[in-house]
Coordinates of C-alpha atoms and ligand atoms in Angstrom, one line a residue:
M1 CA 11.8 -0.1 14.9
F2 CA 10.5 0.2 11.3
Y3 CA 13.5 1.3 9.1
K4 CA 12.5 4.4 7.1
G5 CA 15.7 5.2 5.2
L6 CA 19.0 6.8 6.1
I7 CA 17.8 10.4 6.5
E8 CA 15.5 9.4 9.3
K9 CA 18.2 7.2 10.9
Y10 CA 21.0 9.7 10.7
R11 CA 19.0 12.9 10.8
K12 CA 21.3 14.6 13.4
F13 CA 24.4 14.0 11.2
L14 CA 22.8 15.4 8.0
P15 CA 21.8 18.9 6.9
V16 CA 18.0 18.5 7.1
T17 CA 15.4 20.1 9.3
E18 CA 11.8 19.2 10.3
Q19 CA 10.8 21.3 7.2
T20 CA 12.8 19.2 4.7
P21 CA 10.4 16.9 2.8
I22 CA 12.0 13.5 2.9
I23 CA 12.0 11.7 -0.4
S24 CA 13.1 8.1 0.5
L25 CA 12.9 4.6 -0.9
H26 CA 14.3 3.2 2.4
E27 CA 17.8 3.2 1.0
G28 CA 20.8 2.3 3.2
N29 CA 21.0 -0.3 5.9
T30 CA 22.7 -2.6 3.4
P31 CA 24.3 -5.9 4.5
L32 CA 27.9 -6.2 5.5
I33 CA 28.6 -9.8 4.5
K34 CA 31.7 -11.7 5.8
A35 CA 33.6 -13.6 3.2
R36 CA 33.6 -17.4 3.8
N37 CA 36.1 -18.4 1.2
L38 CA 38.1 -15.5 -0.2
P39 CA 40.7 -15.0 2.5
T40 CA 42.0 -18.6 2.2
Q41 CA 41.7 -18.6 -1.6
I42 CA 43.8 -15.5 -2.0
G43 CA 46.0 -16.0 1.1
L44 CA 45.0 -13.1 3.2
I45 CA 45.4 -13.3 7.0
G46 CA 42.3 -11.8 8.5
E47 CA 38.7 -11.1 7.6
I48 CA 37.1 -9.7 4.5
Y49 CA 33.7 -8.1 4.5
F50 CA 31.6 -7.0 1.5
K51 CA 29.5 -3.9 1.9
F52 CA 26.9 -4.9 -0.6
E53 CA 25.6 -1.6 -1.9
G54 CA 23.8 -3.4 -4.7
M55 CA 21.1 -4.1 -2.1
N56 CA 19.9 -0.4 -2.3
P57 CA 16.5 0.2 -3.8
T58 CA 17.8 1.0 -7.3
G59 CA 20.7 -1.4 -7.0
S60 CA 23.6 0.9 -6.3
F61 CA 25.1 3.2 -3.6
K62 CA 23.9 6.2 -5.5
D63 CA 20.6 6.0 -3.6
R64 CA 22.3 7.2 -0.4
G65 CA 23.3 10.5 -2.0
M66 CA 20.1 10.8 -4.1
T67 CA 17.7 10.7 -1.1
M68 CA 19.5 13.7 0.2
A69 CA 20.0 15.6 -3.1
V70 CA 16.4 15.1 -4.2
S71 CA 14.9 15.9 -0.8
K72 CA 16.9 19.2 -0.7
A73 CA 15.9 20.0 -4.3
V74 CA 12.3 19.6 -3.4
E75 CA 12.8 21.7 -0.2
A76 CA 14.3 24.4 -2.5
R77 CA 11.2 24.1 -4.8
S78 CA 13.3 23.0 -7.7
K79 CA 11.1 21.8 -10.6
A80 CA 13.7 19.6 -12.3
V81 CA 17.0 17.8 -11.6
V82 CA 19.8 17.0 -14.0
C83 CA 22.7 14.7 -14.0
A84 CA 25.4 13.2 -16.3
S85 CA 25.8 9.5 -15.7
T86 CA 27.6 6.4 -16.6
G87 CA 24.3 4.7 -15.6
N88 CA 23.8 4.3 -11.9
T89 CA 23.4 8.0 -11.1
S90 CA 20.7 8.3 -13.8
A91 CA 18.8 5.2 -12.5
S92 CA 18.8 6.6 -9.0
A93 CA 18.0 10.2 -10.0
A94 CA 15.2 9.0 -12.2
A95 CA 13.6 6.9 -9.4
Y96 CA 13.8 9.6 -6.7
A97 CA 12.6 12.3 -9.0
A98 CA 9.7 10.1 -10.0
R99 CA 8.8 9.7 -6.4
A100 CA 9.1 13.4 -5.7
G101 CA 7.1 14.4 -8.8
V102 CA 9.9 16.5 -10.3
K103 CA 11.3 16.3 -13.8
C104 CA 14.6 14.5 -14.3
V105 CA 17.0 15.0 -17.2
V106 CA 19.9 12.6 -17.7
L107 CA 22.8 12.9 -20.1
I108 CA 24.5 9.6 -20.9
P109 CA 27.5 8.7 -23.0
E110 CA 26.5 7.1 -26.3
G111 CA 26.3 3.3 -26.3
K112 CA 28.2 2.6 -23.1
I113 CA 25.4 2.3 -20.5
A114 CA 24.7 -1.1 -19.0
L115 CA 21.2 -2.3 -20.0
G116 CA 19.8 -2.6 -16.5
K117 CA 20.6 1.0 -15.7
L118 CA 19.1 2.4 -19.0
S119 CA 16.0 0.3 -18.4
Q120 CA 15.6 2.0 -15.0
A121 CA 16.1 5.5 -16.2
V122 CA 13.5 5.1 -19.0
M123 CA 11.0 3.2 -16.8
H124 CA 11.1 6.0 -14.1
G125 CA 10.2 8.5 -16.8
A126 CA 13.4 10.5 -17.1
E127 CA 14.2 12.5 -20.2
V128 CA 17.2 10.5 -21.3
L129 CA 19.6 12.1 -23.8
E130 CA 22.3 10.0 -25.2
I131 CA 25.0 12.4 -26.1
D132 CA 27.7 12.0 -28.7
G133 CA 30.6 12.1 -26.3
N134 CA 31.8 10.5 -23.0
F135 CA 30.8 11.0 -19.4
D136 CA 33.2 14.0 -18.9
D137 CA 31.6 15.8 -21.8
A138 CA 28.1 15.0 -20.4
L139 CA 29.0 16.4 -17.0
D140 CA 30.1 19.7 -18.6
F141 CA 26.7 20.1 -20.2
A142 CA 24.9 19.1 -17.0
R143 CA 26.8 21.7 -15.1
E144 CA 26.0 24.3 -17.7
L145 CA 22.3 23.4 -17.6
S146 CA 22.3 23.8 -13.8
V147 CA 24.0 27.2 -13.9
K148 CA 22.2 28.8 -16.9
Y149 CA 18.8 27.1 -16.7
R150 CA 18.5 26.6 -13.0
L151 CA 18.0 22.8 -13.0
T152 CA 19.3 21.2 -9.8
L153 CA 22.5 19.3 -10.5
V154 CA 22.5 15.9 -8.7
N155 CA 25.9 14.6 -9.6
S156 CA 28.3 14.1 -6.7
V157 CA 29.5 17.7 -7.0
N158 CA 26.2 18.5 -5.2
P159 CA 27.4 18.5 -1.6
F160 CA 24.2 16.8 -0.3
R161 CA 25.1 13.7 -2.3
I162 CA 28.4 13.4 -0.3
E163 CA 26.5 13.9 3.0
G164 CA 24.1 11.1 2.2
Q165 CA 26.8 8.7 1.0
K166 CA 29.0 9.1 4.1
T167 CA 26.4 7.1 6.1
A168 CA 27.8 3.9 4.5
S169 CA 30.9 4.4 6.8
Y170 CA 28.6 4.9 9.8
E171 CA 26.9 1.6 9.1
I172 CA 30.2 -0.3 8.7
C173 CA 31.5 1.1 12.0
E174 CA 28.3 0.1 13.7
S175 CA 28.3 -3.4 12.3
L176 CA 31.9 -4.1 13.1
K177 CA 31.8 -2.2 16.4
Q178 CA 35.1 -0.8 15.2
S179 CA 36.4 0.6 11.9
P180 CA 38.1 -1.7 9.4
D181 CA 41.9 -1.6 8.9
Y182 CA 41.6 -1.2 5.2
Q183 CA 38.8 -0.2 2.8
F184 CA 39.0 -1.2 -0.8
M185 CA 36.7 0.5 -3.3
P186 CA 36.3 1.6 -6.9
V187 CA 37.0 5.1 -7.9
G188 CA 35.3 6.8 -10.9
N189 CA 34.2 10.4 -10.5
A190 CA 35.6 10.0 -6.9
G191 CA 32.6 11.2 -4.9
N192 CA 32.2 8.0 -3.0
I193 CA 35.8 7.7 -1.7
T194 CA 35.4 11.4 -0.6
A195 CA 32.1 10.5 1.2
Y196 CA 33.4 7.4 2.9
W197 CA 36.5 9.2 4.2
K198 CA 34.3 12.0 5.6
G199 CA 32.1 9.4 7.4
Y200 CA 35.1 7.5 8.9
K201 CA 36.5 10.8 10.1
D202 CA 33.2 11.7 11.8
Y203 CA 33.3 8.4 13.8
N204 CA 37.0 8.8 14.6
K205 CA 36.4 12.3 15.9
A206 CA 33.5 11.1 18.2
E207 CA 35.4 8.1 19.6
P208 CA 39.0 7.9 18.5
S209 CA 39.9 4.9 20.7
K210 CA 37.2 2.8 19.2
Y211 CA 37.1 4.0 15.6
A212 CA 40.7 4.3 14.2
L213 CA 41.0 5.7 10.7
P214 CA 41.1 3.0 8.0
K215 CA 43.5 3.2 5.0
M216 CA 41.5 4.1 1.9
M217 CA 42.5 1.9 -1.0
G218 CA 40.9 3.2 -4.2
F219 CA 41.0 1.5 -7.6
Q220 CA 40.5 2.9 -11.1
A221 CA 40.3 0.8 -14.3
A222 CA 43.7 0.8 -16.1
G223 CA 42.2 2.4 -19.3
S224 CA 40.5 5.1 -17.2
A225 CA 43.0 5.9 -14.5
P226 CA 43.5 9.7 -14.5
I227 CA 44.3 10.0 -10.8
V228 CA 46.9 7.2 -11.0
E229 CA 48.4 8.7 -14.2
G230 CA 48.3 12.2 -12.8
R231 CA 46.5 13.7 -15.9
P232 CA 43.0 13.7 -17.4
I233 CA 42.4 10.8 -19.9
A234 CA 40.7 12.1 -23.0
K235 CA 39.3 8.8 -24.2
P236 CA 38.8 6.6 -21.2
E237 CA 38.1 2.9 -21.9
T238 CA 37.2 -0.1 -19.7
I239 CA 34.7 -2.9 -19.6
A240 CA 33.7 -1.5 -16.2
T241 CA 31.5 1.2 -17.9
A242 CA 30.4 2.7 -14.5
I243 CA 33.9 4.0 -13.9
R244 CA 34.8 5.0 -17.5
I245 CA 35.6 8.5 -16.4
G246 CA 38.6 10.5 -17.6
N247 CA 38.5 13.7 -15.4
P248 CA 36.9 13.0 -12.0
A249 CA 35.1 15.9 -10.4
S250 CA 36.2 15.0 -6.9
W251 CA 39.9 14.4 -7.9
K252 CA 41.3 16.7 -5.2
T253 CA 39.2 15.3 -2.3
A254 CA 40.0 11.7 -3.4
E255 CA 43.7 12.5 -3.2
E256 CA 43.2 14.0 0.3
A257 CA 41.4 10.8 1.4
R258 CA 44.3 8.8 0.0
D259 CA 47.0 10.9 1.6
E260 CA 45.4 11.6 5.0
S261 CA 44.7 7.9 5.4
R262 CA 48.1 6.8 4.1
G263 CA 46.3 4.7 1.6
V264 CA 46.6 4.4 -2.2
I265 CA 44.8 5.0 -5.4
D266 CA 45.9 2.5 -8.0
K267 CA 44.7 0.8 -11.1
V268 CA 43.5 -2.7 -12.1
T269 CA 43.3 -4.1 -15.6
D270 CA 40.0 -5.2 -17.2
D271 CA 41.2 -8.8 -16.9
E272 CA 41.9 -8.4 -13.2
I273 CA 38.4 -6.9 -12.8
L274 CA 36.7 -9.7 -14.7
E275 CA 38.6 -12.3 -12.7
A276 CA 37.5 -10.8 -9.4
Y277 CA 33.9 -10.4 -10.8
R278 CA 33.8 -14.1 -11.4
I279 CA 35.5 -15.2 -8.2
V280 CA 33.1 -13.3 -5.9
A281 CA 30.1 -14.6 -7.8
A282 CA 31.3 -18.2 -8.0
T283 CA 32.8 -18.6 -4.5
E284 CA 30.9 -16.2 -2.3
G285 CA 27.5 -16.1 -4.0
I286 CA 27.6 -12.4 -4.4
F287 CA 26.8 -10.9 -7.8
C288 CA 28.2 -7.4 -8.2
E289 CA 28.7 -5.3 -11.4
P290 CA 32.2 -5.2 -13.0
A291 CA 33.1 -1.7 -11.7
S292 CA 32.4 -2.9 -8.1
A293 CA 34.7 -5.9 -8.6
S294 CA 37.6 -3.5 -9.0
S295 CA 37.7 -3.3 -5.2
I296 CA 38.3 -7.1 -5.0
A297 CA 40.7 -7.0 -7.9
G298 CA 42.6 -4.3 -6.0
L299 CA 42.7 -6.5 -2.9
I300 CA 43.9 -9.5 -4.8
K301 CA 46.6 -7.5 -6.5
Y302 CA 47.8 -6.1 -3.2
V303 CA 47.9 -9.5 -1.5
R304 CA 49.8 -10.9 -4.5
Q305 CA 52.4 -8.2 -4.4
G306 CA 53.0 -8.7 -0.6
Y307 CA 51.6 -5.4 0.5
F308 CA 50.4 -6.8 3.9
K309 CA 53.7 -7.5 5.4
N310 CA 53.3 -8.4 9.1
N311 CA 51.2 -11.5 9.9
E312 CA 48.7 -9.6 12.2
P313 CA 45.1 -10.6 11.2
I314 CA 43.5 -7.6 9.5
K315 CA 39.9 -6.5 8.9
V316 CA 39.3 -5.5 5.3
V317 CA 36.1 -4.1 3.8
C318 CA 35.5 -4.3 0.0
V319 CA 32.7 -1.9 -1.1
L320 CA 30.5 -3.6 -3.8
T321 CA 28.9 -0.5 -5.2
G322 CA 26.4 -1.9 -7.6
H323 CA 24.4 -5.1 -8.3
G324 CA 25.5 -7.6 -11.0
L325 CA 22.0 -7.6 -12.5
K326 CA 22.7 -4.0 -13.7
D327 CA 24.9 -5.3 -16.5
P328 CA 23.5 -8.7 -17.7
D329 CA 25.3 -8.4 -21.0
T330 CA 28.8 -8.5 -19.5
A331 CA 27.8 -11.4 -17.3
V332 CA 26.5 -13.5 -20.2
A333 CA 29.3 -12.5 -22.6
T334 CA 32.1 -13.4 -20.1
A335 CA 30.7 -16.5 -18.4
V336 CA 30.4 -20.2 -19.5
K337 CA 27.4 -20.5 -21.9
P338 CA 24.5 -22.9 -21.0
K339 CA 24.8 -26.3 -22.6
K340 CA 22.1 -27.1 -25.2
V341 CA 20.7 -30.6 -24.6
K342 CA 17.9 -32.7 -26.1
A343 CA 14.8 -33.1 -24.0
N344 CA 15.5 -36.6 -22.7
M345 CA 17.0 -37.8 -19.4
K346 CA 19.9 -39.7 -20.9
D347 CA 21.3 -36.5 -22.6
I348 CA 20.6 -34.5 -19.4
I349 CA 22.5 -37.0 -17.2
D350 CA 25.4 -37.1 -19.7
A351 CA 25.6 -33.3 -19.8
I352 CA 25.7 -33.0 -16.0
G353 CA 28.4 -35.7 -15.9
L354 CA 26.8 -37.9 -13.3
Ligands
LIG1 C1 28.8 0.8 -9.6 O1 26.5 6.7 -12.3 O2 29.6 8.0 -12.0 O3 34.0 7.4 -7.6 O4 27.4 8.4 -13.3 O5 28.2 3.3 -10.7 O6 31.8 8.1 -6.6 O7 32.1 8.2 -9.1 C2 28.9 5.9 -11.3 C3 30.0 5.6 -10.5 C4 31.6 2.9 -8.6 C5 32.4 5.2 -8.9 N1 30.8 1.8 -8.8 O8 31.9 6.0 -7.9 C6 27.4 7.5 -12.6 C7 28.8 7.2 -11.9 C8 29.7 2.0 -9.5 C9 29.4 3.2 -10.1 C10 31.4 4.1 -9.2 C11 30.2 4.3 -9.9 P1 32.5 7.5 -7.8

């Protein structure tokens, strides 16, 4: 059957009715790609799968939540949506708002948005305001705009966002015909770990023998790790700008996901993130953005520190939340530069090293 997006597919699990106008770009249904090389390379016994959310229409997992949030905003006759964003939320909100014909206002932290994301927000016609502050400041203003001026807030504190995003767990369970033993993922504002956990619990409730609950393994960047440190971080820093967040809105529900699943929320350094970013691109052919690579960085860290004790083969999912093309500057700045050669065959052959 012709795939028409996740609301049509999972309608009975989502808070929509026949009257809800569905605003969709056919998001969801993203590939779950089995790693060919990574387990051997890092010494993991078992299978690793990448849930490649960069394959969503605007290149990140945010589309899952945005199809719900914008559809419900249109149903409620909202004339405008607003969000604070480290980039991907603004790209997604701008696209879905454009499709719905509603105004979109985005507040972004100054100078820290990856180029691909900014290009999306402006191309889709959002009103983009670069504020002199960080993401957490921007979210405070977005909340205030929604309360005082009745714009619909489409950050993940909007419960419809979480409802849409939980469908990623459904897809993983369907693809594997079981749930994974562990799920590794980045944590920023912490909506996504909240959503995945909700989705896994739904499947577990429906068929507990088939869909056991996975351990949720969330990773923050070391310079932006409020949940790990146990306090808000006033000036969060990391090369993974998508998760440069010092005071996550879904802090409490992220801790619940961690504790109920007997998982962890830990941190990885920028160097570990960049190492994982390069490994998955160079040895698996998958290009994700730096924030997404924190899931793989976390997995590598946990294998290295001997977390997986018994030698039972395990099934691990790493969620790759956004596409590498979102942030071409980081790729070009951290990879090997192209060699410059004269336009003649001898120089070309020499450069290749044949
Ligand atoms: C690629 O776009 O917060 O823990 O404003 O873009 O659910 O916040 C993005 C977050 C992970 C963290 N990976 O997810 C925004 C924003 C990527 C992201 C996260 C983000 P949450």
